[in-house]
Amino acid sequence: MEAHFFRRLCVELAVHLTGARIEKFFEPAPDTTTIVIHRTGRKQNLLLQAGRRFPLLFLSDKRPVNPDNPSAKSMWLRKYAAGKRLGAPVVDWSNRRLAFPLTTTPTTWLVLDLCNGVSIAKEKPEWGGYEPEWCEPEDLPQVLASSDVWSKYPQLTPPLRKTLAALLHDDPMDAQALFVDLEYGYGVVATAEEVNELGEVYLYTKDGKPTDAYVWPLPESLLGKREEQRVATALEAATAIGEMRLFAELAQSQAAAAAKPVLAALKRTKKTLARLNQEKDRLERMIAGQQHAVLLQANLWQLDADSKLSSITLSVPEGIEGMAAGSSCTISLDPRKTIRENMAFMFKQARRGKRGMDMLAERRHVLEMQYARLKSGEEDAPKSQAIKPLTGGALKRQQKRQAKDKFIQRYRSSDGFLMLRGRNAQGNHEILNRVSSYDLWFHAEDGPSAHLVLHLDYPDQQIPEQTLQEAAILVGVKSWQREDEQARVMFARVKNVRKIKGAAAGKVRAEAEGSVLVKLNPELEETLKSSI
């Protein structure tokens, strides 16, 4: 907002707001304040958006959507100014700030600063009534050419300097006349009739949208693609610009906030699909090991099956698919196992790899469908990310739930499955309230541990082996077995896990569905940690 336009706006605000009563303050966005004003039986909203580039100050009948909970700053402003009436303001227009005295004892001041926002002052601001120094009209060419003109003459704003420079080029007398008019100002204005005698202001639009307002007409050379429109008051021009810009910005911010969970879900799903490609390569290597197992089986009759070797070279007989008969093949072995044990392990790994490929294909299908829905907009956000404005009891329940979030740790498996782990007994108790009956619950066998729930997308969903292992490790590193190399962890469906009435938090009775022995890796916690 240009300083001379702000000066005219302050004159009109002084007439319009003196004697008005403040009802409430809101903060719909950072650096944006709504002041609800009651005057002559009518409510209006005085809106201020602070900032050095595009500050706004205007009156509007419209009110921005406010957050569910008022901010600390708005509550502080309500405490000291709500219910008070506004007196005649003092103005420092060159620095775009004004202060209204409030009907308090002792008097306090409501400060509206376009750079720093709204505040309360206990004493009259020192800058109240400040008037900048003006140069002589005939010195304008030298002043405008000076590099420090902005510091010595802050009232010579960039738009005014451009206007004066253009006028000096075309007609120096017009430039000096405008300069003198601005220096003289508006005198004493006390009534709405006197405001109407101040003359029109100039509102400029581009593509039909208000962009700028000045108290002088711009020279033709500075118009560009803008169109000029004359309006009766600065209040009218400020409202036209402010409503268009502020409400558009707030709508964009709300849309961005609503889209943020979807963008995060898209990014996470894309990352999970990339991990599935890595998992596919691993499973293919496991399946490929079956050829070596078949080759060992074909030659086992002529080998010392109980010997332990790090590798072995064998001739390929006929009938082994994918291997040329008569060629030689070197097989790497685990020296801790016998040849027979290595062969059995390779067959087992190949079977696991084939099962894993089936589950991988199913998981990929689900993720690709989810990714397509998110990208097309058919799915707004994952359930856990849906944002709905709540009020009353629902809001209180949400706040209570959010307070308990600190007792729960969140992880994402390498395959993209959400896992919730209790941080303490209260967290162990709480996670059972956050999950579905078909989710999988984990706990260490034969001793205390953290509780963990693996969230599934739908009942009977196949769980990849790697995700099962990771869930068990996250339990094992927070169990009585955490100092050991390995831990045995049981798992059960949530529907088969029941809280014990009257027992301490976290005590449950469970019907185990199975167990898994895992090698502990404390670093996995940091790797899989998730904020969603």
PDB file of C-alpha atoms in Angstrom, residues 117 178 282 285 306 350 354-355 362 367 405 454 459 499 507 510 532:
ATOM      1  CA  GLY A 117       0.846  -6.099  12.446  1.00  0.00           C
ATOM      2  CA  LEU A 178       1.521  17.419  -7.555  1.00  0.00           C
ATOM      3  CA  ARG A 282      15.800 -59.643  -4.324  1.00  0.00           C
ATOM      4  CA  ARG A 285      17.668 -63.750  -6.940  1.00  0.00           C
ATOM      5  CA  ASP A 306      28.094 -83.555   4.998  1.00  0.00           C
ATOM      6  CA  ALA A 350      13.244 -70.333  -3.781  1.00  0.00           C
ATOM      7  CA  LYS A 354       7.847 -67.513  -5.296  1.00  0.00           C
ATOM      8  CA  ARG A 355       5.381 -66.817  -2.484  1.00  0.00           C
ATOM      9  CA  GLU A 362      -0.882 -58.048  -5.138  1.00  0.00           C
ATOM     10  CA  LEU A 367      -0.545 -49.272  -4.600  1.00  0.00           C
ATOM     11  CA  ASP A 405      -0.337 -39.123  20.135  1.00  0.00           C
ATOM     12  CA  LEU A 454       0.700 -53.521  11.697  1.00  0.00           C
ATOM     13  CA  PRO A 459      -8.951 -58.066   5.706  1.00  0.00           C
ATOM     14  CA  LYS A 499      -7.810 -55.647  27.245  1.00  0.00           C
ATOM     15  CA  LYS A 507      -2.215 -55.614  30.008  1.00  0.00           C
ATOM     16  CA  ALA A 510      -4.144 -62.602  23.209  1.00  0.00           C
ATOM     17  CA  ILE A 532       2.435 -39.963   8.949  1.00  0.00           C
TER      18      ILE A 532
END
